[in-house]
mmCIF file of C-alpha atoms in Angstrom:
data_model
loop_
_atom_site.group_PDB
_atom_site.id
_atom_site.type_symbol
_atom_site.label_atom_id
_atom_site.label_comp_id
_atom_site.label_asym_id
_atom_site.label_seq_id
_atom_site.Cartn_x
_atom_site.Cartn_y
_atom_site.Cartn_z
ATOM 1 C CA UNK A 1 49.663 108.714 172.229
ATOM 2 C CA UNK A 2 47.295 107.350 169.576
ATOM 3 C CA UNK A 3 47.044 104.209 167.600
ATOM 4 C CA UNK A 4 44.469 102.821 164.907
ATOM 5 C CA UNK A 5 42.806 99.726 165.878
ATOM 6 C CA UNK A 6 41.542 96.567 163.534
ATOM 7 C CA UNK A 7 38.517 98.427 162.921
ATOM 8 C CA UNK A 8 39.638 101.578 161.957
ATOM 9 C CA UNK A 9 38.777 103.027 165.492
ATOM 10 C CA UNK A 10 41.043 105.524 167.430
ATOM 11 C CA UNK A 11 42.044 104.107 170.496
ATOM 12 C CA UNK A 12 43.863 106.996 172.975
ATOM 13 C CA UNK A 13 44.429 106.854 177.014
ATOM 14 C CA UNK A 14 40.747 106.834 178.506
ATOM 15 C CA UNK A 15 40.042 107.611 182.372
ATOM 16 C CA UNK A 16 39.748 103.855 183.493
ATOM 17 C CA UNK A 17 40.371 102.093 180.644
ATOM 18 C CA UNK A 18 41.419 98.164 181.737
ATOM 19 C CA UNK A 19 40.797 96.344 178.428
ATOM 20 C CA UNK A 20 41.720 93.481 180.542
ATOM 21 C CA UNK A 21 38.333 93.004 182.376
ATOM 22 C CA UNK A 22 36.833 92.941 179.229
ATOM 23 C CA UNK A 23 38.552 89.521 178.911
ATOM 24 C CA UNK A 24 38.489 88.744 182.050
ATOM 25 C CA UNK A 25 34.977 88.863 181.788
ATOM 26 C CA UNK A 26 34.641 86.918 178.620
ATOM 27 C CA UNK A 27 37.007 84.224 179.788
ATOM 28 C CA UNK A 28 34.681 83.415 182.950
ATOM 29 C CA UNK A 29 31.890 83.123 180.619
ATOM 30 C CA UNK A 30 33.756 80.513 178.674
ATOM 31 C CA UNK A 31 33.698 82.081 175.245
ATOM 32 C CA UNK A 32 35.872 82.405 172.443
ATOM 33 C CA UNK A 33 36.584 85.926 170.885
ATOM 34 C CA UNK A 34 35.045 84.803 167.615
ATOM 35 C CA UNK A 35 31.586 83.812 170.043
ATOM 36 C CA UNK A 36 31.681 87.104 171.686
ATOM 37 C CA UNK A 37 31.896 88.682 167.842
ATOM 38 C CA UNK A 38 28.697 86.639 167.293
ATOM 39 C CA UNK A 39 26.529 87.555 170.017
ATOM 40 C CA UNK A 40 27.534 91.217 169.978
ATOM 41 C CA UNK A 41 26.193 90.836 166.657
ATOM 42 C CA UNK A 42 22.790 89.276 167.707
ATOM 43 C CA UNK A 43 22.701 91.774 170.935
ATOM 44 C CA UNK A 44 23.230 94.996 168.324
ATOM 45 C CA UNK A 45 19.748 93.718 166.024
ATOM 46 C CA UNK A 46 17.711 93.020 169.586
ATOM 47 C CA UNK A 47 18.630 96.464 170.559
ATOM 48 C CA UNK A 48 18.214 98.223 167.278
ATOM 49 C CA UNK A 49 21.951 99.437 167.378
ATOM 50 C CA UNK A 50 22.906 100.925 163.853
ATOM 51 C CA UNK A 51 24.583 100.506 162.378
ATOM 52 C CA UNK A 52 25.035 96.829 163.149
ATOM 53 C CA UNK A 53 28.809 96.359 164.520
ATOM 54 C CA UNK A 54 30.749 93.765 162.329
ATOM 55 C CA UNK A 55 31.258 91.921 165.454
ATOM 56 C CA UNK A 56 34.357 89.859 164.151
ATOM 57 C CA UNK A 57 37.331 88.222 166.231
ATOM 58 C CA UNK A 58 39.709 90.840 164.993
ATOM 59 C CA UNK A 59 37.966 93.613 166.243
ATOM 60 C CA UNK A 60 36.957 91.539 169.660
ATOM 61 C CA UNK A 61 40.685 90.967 170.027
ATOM 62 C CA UNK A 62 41.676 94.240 169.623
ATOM 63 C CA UNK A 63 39.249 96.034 172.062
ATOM 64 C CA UNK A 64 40.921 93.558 174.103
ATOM 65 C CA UNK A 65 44.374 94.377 173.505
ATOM 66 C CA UNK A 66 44.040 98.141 173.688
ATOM 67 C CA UNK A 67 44.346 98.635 170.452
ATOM 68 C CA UNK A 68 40.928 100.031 169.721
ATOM 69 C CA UNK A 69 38.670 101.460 172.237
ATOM 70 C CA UNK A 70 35.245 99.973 171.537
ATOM 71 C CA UNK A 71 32.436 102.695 170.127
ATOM 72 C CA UNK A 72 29.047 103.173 171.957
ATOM 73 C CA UNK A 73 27.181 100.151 170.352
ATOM 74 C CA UNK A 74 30.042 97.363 171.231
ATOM 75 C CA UNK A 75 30.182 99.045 174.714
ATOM 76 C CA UNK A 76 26.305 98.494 174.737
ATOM 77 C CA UNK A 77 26.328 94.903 173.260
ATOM 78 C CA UNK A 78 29.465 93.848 175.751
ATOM 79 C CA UNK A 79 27.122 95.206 179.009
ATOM 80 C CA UNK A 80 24.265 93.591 177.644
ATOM 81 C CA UNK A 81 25.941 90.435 176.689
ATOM 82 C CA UNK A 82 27.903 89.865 179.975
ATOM 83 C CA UNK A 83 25.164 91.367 182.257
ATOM 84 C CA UNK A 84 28.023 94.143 183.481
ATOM 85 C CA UNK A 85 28.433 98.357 183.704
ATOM 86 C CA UNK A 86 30.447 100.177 181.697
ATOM 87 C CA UNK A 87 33.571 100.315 184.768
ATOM 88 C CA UNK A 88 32.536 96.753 185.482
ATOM 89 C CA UNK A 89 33.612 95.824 182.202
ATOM 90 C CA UNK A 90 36.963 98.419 182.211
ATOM 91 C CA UNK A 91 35.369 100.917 179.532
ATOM 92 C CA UNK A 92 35.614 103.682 182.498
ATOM 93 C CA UNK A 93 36.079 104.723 185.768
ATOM 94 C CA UNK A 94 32.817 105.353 187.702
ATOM 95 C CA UNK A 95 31.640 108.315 188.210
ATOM 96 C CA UNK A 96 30.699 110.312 192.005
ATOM 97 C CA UNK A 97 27.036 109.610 191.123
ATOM 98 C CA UNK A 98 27.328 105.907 190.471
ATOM 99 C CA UNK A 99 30.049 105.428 193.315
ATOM 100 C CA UNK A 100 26.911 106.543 195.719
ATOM 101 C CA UNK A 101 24.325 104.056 193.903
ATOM 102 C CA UNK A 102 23.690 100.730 195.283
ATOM 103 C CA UNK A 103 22.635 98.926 192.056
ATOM 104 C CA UNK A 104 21.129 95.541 192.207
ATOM 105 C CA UNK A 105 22.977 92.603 190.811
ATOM 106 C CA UNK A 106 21.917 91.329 187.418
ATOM 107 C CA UNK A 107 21.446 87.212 187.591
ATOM 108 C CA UNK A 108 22.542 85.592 184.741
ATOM 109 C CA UNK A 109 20.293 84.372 182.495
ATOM 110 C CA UNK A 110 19.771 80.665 182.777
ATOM 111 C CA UNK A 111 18.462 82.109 186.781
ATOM 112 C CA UNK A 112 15.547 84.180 184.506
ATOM 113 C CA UNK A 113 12.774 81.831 186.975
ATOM 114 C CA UNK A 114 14.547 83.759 189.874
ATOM 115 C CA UNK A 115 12.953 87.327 188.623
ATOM 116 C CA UNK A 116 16.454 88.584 187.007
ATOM 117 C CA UNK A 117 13.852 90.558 184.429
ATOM 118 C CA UNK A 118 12.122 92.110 187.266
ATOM 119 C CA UNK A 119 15.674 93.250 188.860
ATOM 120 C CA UNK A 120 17.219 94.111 185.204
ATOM 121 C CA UNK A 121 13.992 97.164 185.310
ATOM 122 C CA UNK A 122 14.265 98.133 188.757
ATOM 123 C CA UNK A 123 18.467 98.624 187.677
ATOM 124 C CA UNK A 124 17.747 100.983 185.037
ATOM 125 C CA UNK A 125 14.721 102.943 186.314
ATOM 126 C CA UNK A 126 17.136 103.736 189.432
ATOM 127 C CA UNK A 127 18.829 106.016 186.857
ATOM 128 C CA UNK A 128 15.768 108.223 187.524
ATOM 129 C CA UNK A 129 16.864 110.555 190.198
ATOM 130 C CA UNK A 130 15.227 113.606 191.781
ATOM 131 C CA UNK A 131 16.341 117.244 190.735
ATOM 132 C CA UNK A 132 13.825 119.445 193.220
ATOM 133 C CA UNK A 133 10.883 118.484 194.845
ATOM 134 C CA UNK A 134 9.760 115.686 193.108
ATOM 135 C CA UNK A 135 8.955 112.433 193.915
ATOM 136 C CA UNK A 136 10.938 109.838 191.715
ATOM 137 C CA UNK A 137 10.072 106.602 193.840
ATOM 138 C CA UNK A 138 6.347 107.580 192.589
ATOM 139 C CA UNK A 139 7.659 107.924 189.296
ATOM 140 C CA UNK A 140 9.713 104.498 189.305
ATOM 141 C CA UNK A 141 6.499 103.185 191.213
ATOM 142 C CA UNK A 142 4.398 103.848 188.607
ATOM 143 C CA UNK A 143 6.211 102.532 185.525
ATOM 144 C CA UNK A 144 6.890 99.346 187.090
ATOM 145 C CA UNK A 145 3.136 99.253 187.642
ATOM 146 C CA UNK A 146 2.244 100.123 184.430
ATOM 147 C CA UNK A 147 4.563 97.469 182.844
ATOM 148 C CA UNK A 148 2.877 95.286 184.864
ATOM 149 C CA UNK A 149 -0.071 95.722 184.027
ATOM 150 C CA UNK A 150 0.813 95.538 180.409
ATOM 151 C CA UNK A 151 0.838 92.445 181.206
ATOM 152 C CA UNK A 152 -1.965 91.230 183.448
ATOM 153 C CA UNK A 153 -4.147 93.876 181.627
ATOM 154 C CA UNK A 154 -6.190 97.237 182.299
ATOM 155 C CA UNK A 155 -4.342 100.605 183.720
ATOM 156 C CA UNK A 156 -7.784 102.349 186.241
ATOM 157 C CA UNK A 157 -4.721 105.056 186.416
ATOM 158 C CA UNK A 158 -5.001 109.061 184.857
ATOM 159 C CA UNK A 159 -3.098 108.949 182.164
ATOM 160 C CA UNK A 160 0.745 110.458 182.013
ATOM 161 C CA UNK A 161 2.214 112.414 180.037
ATOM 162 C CA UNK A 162 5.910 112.110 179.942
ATOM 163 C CA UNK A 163 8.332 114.194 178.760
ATOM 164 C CA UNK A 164 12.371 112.999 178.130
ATOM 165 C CA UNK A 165 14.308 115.954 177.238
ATOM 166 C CA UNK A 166 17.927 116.438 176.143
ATOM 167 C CA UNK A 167 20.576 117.676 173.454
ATOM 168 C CA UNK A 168 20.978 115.876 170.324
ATOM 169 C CA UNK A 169 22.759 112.667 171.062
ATOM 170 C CA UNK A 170 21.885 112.565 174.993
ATOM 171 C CA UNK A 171 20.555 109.133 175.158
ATOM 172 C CA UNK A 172 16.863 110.857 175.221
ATOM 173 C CA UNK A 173 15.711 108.331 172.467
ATOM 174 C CA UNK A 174 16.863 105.569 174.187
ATOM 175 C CA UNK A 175 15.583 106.075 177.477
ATOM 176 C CA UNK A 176 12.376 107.021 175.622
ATOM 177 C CA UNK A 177 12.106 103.957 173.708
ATOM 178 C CA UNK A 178 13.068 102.010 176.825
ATOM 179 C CA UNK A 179 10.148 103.527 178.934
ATOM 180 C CA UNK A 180 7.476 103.042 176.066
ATOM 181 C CA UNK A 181 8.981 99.273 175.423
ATOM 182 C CA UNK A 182 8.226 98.807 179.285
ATOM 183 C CA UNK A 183 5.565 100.421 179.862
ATOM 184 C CA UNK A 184 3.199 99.783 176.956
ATOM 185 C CA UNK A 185 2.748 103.484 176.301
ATOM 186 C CA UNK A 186 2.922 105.217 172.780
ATOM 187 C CA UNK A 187 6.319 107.060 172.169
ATOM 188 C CA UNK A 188 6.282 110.029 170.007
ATOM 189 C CA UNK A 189 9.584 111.392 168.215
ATOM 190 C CA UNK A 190 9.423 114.639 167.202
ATOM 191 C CA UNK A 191 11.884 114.343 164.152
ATOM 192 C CA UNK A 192 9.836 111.242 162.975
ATOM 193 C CA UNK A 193 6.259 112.785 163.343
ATOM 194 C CA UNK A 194 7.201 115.996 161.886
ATOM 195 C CA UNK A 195 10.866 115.417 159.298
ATOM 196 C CA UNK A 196 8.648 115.340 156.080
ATOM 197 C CA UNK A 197 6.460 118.517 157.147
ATOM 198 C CA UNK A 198 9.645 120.316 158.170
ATOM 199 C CA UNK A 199 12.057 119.596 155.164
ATOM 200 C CA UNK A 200 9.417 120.700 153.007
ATOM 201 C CA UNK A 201 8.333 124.083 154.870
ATOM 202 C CA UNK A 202 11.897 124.733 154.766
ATOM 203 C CA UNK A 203 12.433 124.103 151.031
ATOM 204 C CA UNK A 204 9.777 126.205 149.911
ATOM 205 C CA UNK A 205 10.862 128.926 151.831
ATOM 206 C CA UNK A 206 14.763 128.102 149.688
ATOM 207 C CA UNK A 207 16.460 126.742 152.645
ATOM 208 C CA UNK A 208 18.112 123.591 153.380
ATOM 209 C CA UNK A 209 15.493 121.033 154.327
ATOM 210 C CA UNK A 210 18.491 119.651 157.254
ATOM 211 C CA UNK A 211 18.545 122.788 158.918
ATOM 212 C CA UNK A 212 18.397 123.114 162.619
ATOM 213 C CA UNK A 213 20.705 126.068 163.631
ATOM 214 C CA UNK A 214 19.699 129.188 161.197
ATOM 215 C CA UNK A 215 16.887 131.930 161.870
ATOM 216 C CA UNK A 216 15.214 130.156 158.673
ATOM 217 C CA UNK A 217 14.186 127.161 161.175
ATOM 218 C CA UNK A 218 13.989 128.958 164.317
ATOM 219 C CA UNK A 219 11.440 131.279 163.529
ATOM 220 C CA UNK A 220 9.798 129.627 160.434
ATOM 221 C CA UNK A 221 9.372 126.001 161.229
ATOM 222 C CA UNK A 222 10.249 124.994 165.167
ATOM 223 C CA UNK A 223 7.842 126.719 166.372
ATOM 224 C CA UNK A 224 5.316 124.538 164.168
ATOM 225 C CA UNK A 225 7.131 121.383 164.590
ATOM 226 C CA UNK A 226 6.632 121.658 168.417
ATOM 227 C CA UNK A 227 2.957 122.343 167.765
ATOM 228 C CA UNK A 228 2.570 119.445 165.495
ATOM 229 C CA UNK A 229 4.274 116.835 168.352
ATOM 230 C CA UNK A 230 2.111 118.672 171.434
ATOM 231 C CA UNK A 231 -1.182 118.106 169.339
ATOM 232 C CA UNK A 232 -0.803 114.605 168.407
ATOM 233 C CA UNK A 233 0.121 114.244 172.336
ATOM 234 C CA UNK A 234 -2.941 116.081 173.854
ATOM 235 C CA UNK A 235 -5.036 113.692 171.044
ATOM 236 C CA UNK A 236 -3.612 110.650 173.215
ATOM 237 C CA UNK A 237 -4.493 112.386 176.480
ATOM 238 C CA UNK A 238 -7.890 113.283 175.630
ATOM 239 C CA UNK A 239 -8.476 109.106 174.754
ATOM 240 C CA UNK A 240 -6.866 108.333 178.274
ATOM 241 C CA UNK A 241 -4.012 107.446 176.546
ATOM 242 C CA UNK A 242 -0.483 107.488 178.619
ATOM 243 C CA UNK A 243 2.067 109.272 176.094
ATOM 244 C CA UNK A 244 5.762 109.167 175.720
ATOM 245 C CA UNK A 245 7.402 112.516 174.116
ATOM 246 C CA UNK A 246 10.905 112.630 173.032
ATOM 247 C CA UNK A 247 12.440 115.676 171.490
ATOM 248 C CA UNK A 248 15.528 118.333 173.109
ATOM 249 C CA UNK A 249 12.611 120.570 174.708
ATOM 250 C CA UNK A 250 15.283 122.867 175.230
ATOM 251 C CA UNK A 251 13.375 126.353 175.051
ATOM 252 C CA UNK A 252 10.048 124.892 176.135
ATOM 253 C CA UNK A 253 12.047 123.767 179.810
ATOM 254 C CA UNK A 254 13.798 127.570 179.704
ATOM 255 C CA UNK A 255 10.449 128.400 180.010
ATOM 256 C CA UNK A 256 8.243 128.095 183.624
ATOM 257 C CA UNK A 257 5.395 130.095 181.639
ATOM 258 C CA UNK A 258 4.954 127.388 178.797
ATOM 259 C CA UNK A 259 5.297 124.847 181.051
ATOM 260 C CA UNK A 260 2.591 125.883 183.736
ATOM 261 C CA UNK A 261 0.356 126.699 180.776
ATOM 262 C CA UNK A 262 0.914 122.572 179.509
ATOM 263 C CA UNK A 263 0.424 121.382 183.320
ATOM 264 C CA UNK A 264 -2.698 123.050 184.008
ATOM 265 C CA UNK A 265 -3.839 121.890 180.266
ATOM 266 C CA UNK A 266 -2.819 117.950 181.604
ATOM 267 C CA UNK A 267 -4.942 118.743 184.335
ATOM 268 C CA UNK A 268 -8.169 119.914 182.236
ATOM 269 C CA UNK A 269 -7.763 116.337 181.120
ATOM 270 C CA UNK A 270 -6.997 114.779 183.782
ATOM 271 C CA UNK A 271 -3.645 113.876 182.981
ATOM 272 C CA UNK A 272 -0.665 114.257 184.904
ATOM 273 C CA UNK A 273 2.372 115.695 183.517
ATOM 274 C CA UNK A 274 6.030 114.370 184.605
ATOM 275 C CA UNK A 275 9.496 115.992 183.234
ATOM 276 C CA UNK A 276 12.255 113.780 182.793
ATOM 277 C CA UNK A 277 16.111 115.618 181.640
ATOM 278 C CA UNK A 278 18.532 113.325 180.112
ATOM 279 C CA UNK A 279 22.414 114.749 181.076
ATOM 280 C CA UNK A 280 25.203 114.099 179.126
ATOM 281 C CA UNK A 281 28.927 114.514 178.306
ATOM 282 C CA UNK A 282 30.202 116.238 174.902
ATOM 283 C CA UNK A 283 32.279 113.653 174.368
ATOM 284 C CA UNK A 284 29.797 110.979 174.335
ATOM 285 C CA UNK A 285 27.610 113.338 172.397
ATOM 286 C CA UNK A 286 29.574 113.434 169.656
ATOM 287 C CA UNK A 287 29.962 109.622 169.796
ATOM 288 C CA UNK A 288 26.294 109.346 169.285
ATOM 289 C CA UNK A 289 25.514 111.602 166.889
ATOM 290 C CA UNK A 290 28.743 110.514 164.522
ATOM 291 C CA UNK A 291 27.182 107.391 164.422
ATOM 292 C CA UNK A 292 23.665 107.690 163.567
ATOM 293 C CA UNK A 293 24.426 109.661 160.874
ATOM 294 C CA UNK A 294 21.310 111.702 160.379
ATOM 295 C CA UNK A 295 21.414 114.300 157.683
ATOM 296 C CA UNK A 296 20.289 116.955 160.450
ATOM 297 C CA UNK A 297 23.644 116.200 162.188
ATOM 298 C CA UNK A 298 25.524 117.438 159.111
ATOM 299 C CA UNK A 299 25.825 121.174 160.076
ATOM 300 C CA UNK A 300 26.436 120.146 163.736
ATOM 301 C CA UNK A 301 30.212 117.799 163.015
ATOM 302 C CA UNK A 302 31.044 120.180 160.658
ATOM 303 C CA UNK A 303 30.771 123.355 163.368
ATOM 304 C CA UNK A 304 31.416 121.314 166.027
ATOM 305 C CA UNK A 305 33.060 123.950 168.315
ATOM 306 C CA UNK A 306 30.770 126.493 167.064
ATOM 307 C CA UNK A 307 27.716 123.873 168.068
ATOM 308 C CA UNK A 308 29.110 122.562 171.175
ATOM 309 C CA UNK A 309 29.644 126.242 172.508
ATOM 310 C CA UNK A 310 26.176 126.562 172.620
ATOM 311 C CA UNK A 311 25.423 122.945 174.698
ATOM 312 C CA UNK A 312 25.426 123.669 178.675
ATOM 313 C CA UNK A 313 26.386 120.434 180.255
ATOM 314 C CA UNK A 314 25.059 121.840 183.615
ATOM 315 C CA UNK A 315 21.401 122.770 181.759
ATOM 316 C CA UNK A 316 18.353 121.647 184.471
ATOM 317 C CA UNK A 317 14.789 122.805 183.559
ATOM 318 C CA UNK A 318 13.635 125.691 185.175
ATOM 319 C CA UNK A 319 10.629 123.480 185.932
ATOM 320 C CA UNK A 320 10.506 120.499 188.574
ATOM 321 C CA UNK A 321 11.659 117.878 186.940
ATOM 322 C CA UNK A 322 13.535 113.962 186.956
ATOM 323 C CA UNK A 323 17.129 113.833 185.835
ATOM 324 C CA UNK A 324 18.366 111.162 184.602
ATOM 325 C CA UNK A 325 22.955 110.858 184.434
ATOM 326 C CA UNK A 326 23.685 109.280 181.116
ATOM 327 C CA UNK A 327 27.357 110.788 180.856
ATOM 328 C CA UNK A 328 29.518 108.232 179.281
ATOM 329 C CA UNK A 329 26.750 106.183 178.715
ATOM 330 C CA UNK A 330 26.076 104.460 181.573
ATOM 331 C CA UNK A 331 22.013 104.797 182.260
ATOM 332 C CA UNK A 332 21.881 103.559 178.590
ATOM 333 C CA UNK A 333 23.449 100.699 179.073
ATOM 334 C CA UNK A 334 21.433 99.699 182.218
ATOM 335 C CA UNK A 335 17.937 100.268 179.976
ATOM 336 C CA UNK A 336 19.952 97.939 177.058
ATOM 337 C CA UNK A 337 20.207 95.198 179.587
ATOM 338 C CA UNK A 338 16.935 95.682 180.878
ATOM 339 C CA UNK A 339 15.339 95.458 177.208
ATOM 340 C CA UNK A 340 17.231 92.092 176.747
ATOM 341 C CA UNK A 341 15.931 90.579 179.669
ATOM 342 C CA UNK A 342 12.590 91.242 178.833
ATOM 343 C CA UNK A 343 13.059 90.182 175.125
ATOM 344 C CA UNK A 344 14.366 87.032 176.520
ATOM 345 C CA UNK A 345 11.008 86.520 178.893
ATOM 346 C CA UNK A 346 8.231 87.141 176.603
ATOM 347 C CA UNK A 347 9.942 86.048 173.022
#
């Protein structure tokens, strides 16, 4: 059974869904719907959530009421704003990976002097689990060190080059952004450093310039795209420069041959190479992509079975590697919080 919310959102029977403890938790914070609608507002420009909910009573209410289920960015804003998880809050049931996790408390914020920042990052780096052999406490280890040292100055450290993998509307970005907001180091996008060079390889050659799926990109421009994002990293490197990459990496992590060839060419530089996967739901997928809106995306909602048939939601790397469980959202809200303690610390 379906209904249309206030806000022109489908609301349906979700796994979990208590829109109660949504109120419950705005009640004990002593706010009225119509302050809840302002702060969500505030929350969605910190966080860079767009487009910017309205934020209104109305649409408060009805998330409330069950008579909208709230989209990704109000189920951000509402975790941020109450310092809460997705279940916590009665978006969701948890699921078997965050039953097992022992996740530290957030304090609230007028206890900041207590070192509620310090505990909002150690919360959402513990999304960073192991898949193999390798050693995420070093991993965790060494981007709460380098965010503190962003801070106190100088990093005597080799450099890192990190990789965040993941299918379009993953969380990748995100987590990305999060880690090179914390840590201080350059992030590089790979539709931002190389849109303009691929829209207009693939116009010359008569094609759309918003194609992603047809033999016209695969074989004509990817393959340079990649290039373009792996140069301007190894430019970093060679500086000592720690670098952030975000892009799907999907064919490059199929591959152990590639990706020996880019560890041993981190180690002519003395660089050390990490791998982090970003796993996600179709549902919330789709979610994310709907709402960004990118003119990529087009082909993808319009073929969505056809696209989604080709998304494993099982993928690993064939390559040792961090994974990091974003399925309904829930690692992404952790780094959300995390960002808004630390914008609320060194404003």
């Amino acid at each position: 059974m379906e209904t249309i919310g206030g806000n022109g959102v489908t609301a349906r029977e979700r796994p979990g869904w208590k829109p109660k403890k949504l109120r419950e938790h705005r009640e004990a914070h002593g706010l009225t719907l119509e302050q809840v609608g302002e702060q969500v507002r505030n929350i969605a420009e910190i966080l860079k959530l767009t487009p910017v909910p309205q934020g209104n009573f109305q649409t408060v209410f009805n998330h409330e009421s069950k008579k909208s289920y709230p989209d990704p960015r109000y189920q951000r804003a509402y975790c941020a704003l109450f310092g809460a998880t997705p279940w916590e809050l009665g978006f969701r049931d948890k699921l078997p990976h965050e039953e097992e996790q022992q996740l530290p408390k957030l304090t609230p914020e007028r206890d900041m002097v207590t070192g509620a920042h310090v505990q909002a990052v150690e919360s959402a780096l513990l999304q960073i689990d192991a898949a193999g052999e390798v050693d995420h406490h070093g991993l965790r280890h060494r981007l709460m060190d380098a965010w503190r040292r962003r801070h106190t100055g100088g990093d005597p450290h080799r450099p890192h080059m990190l990789l965040v993998g993941g299918y379009a509307g993953s969380g990748k970005s995100e987590l990305a952004e999060f880690i090179s907001y914390l840590t201080g180091w350059p992030r590089l996008d790979k539709d931002s450093l190389t849109r303009p060079l691929v829209e207009a390889l693939l116009t010359a050659h008569g094609g759309d310039p918003h194609d992603r799926h047809t033999p016209l990109y695969l074989e004509r421009a990817r393959e340079a795209e990649y290039q373009c994002l792996m140069e301007s990293a190894y430019d970093n490197i060679r500086a000592g420069i720690s670098t952030v990459l975000d892009a799907p990496f999907l064919k490059e992590l199929s591959d152990p041959a590639w990706m020996e060839r880019l560890a041993n060419k981190c180690r002519s530089f003395g660089a050390e190479l990490a791998v982090v996967w970003v796993r996600c739901d179709h549902d919330s997928m789709r979610e994310y992509i709907t709402l960004r809106s990118a003119a990529r995306d087009a082909w993808k909602l319009a073929n969505w079975d056809e696209y989604i048939r080709g998304v494993d939601e099982g993928f690993a790397p064939k390559v040792d590697h961090f994974v990091v469980d974003n399925r309904l959202g829930g690692a992404v809200s952790l780094t959300d919080q995390a960002k808004l303690a630390l914008g609320r610390m060194y404003a």
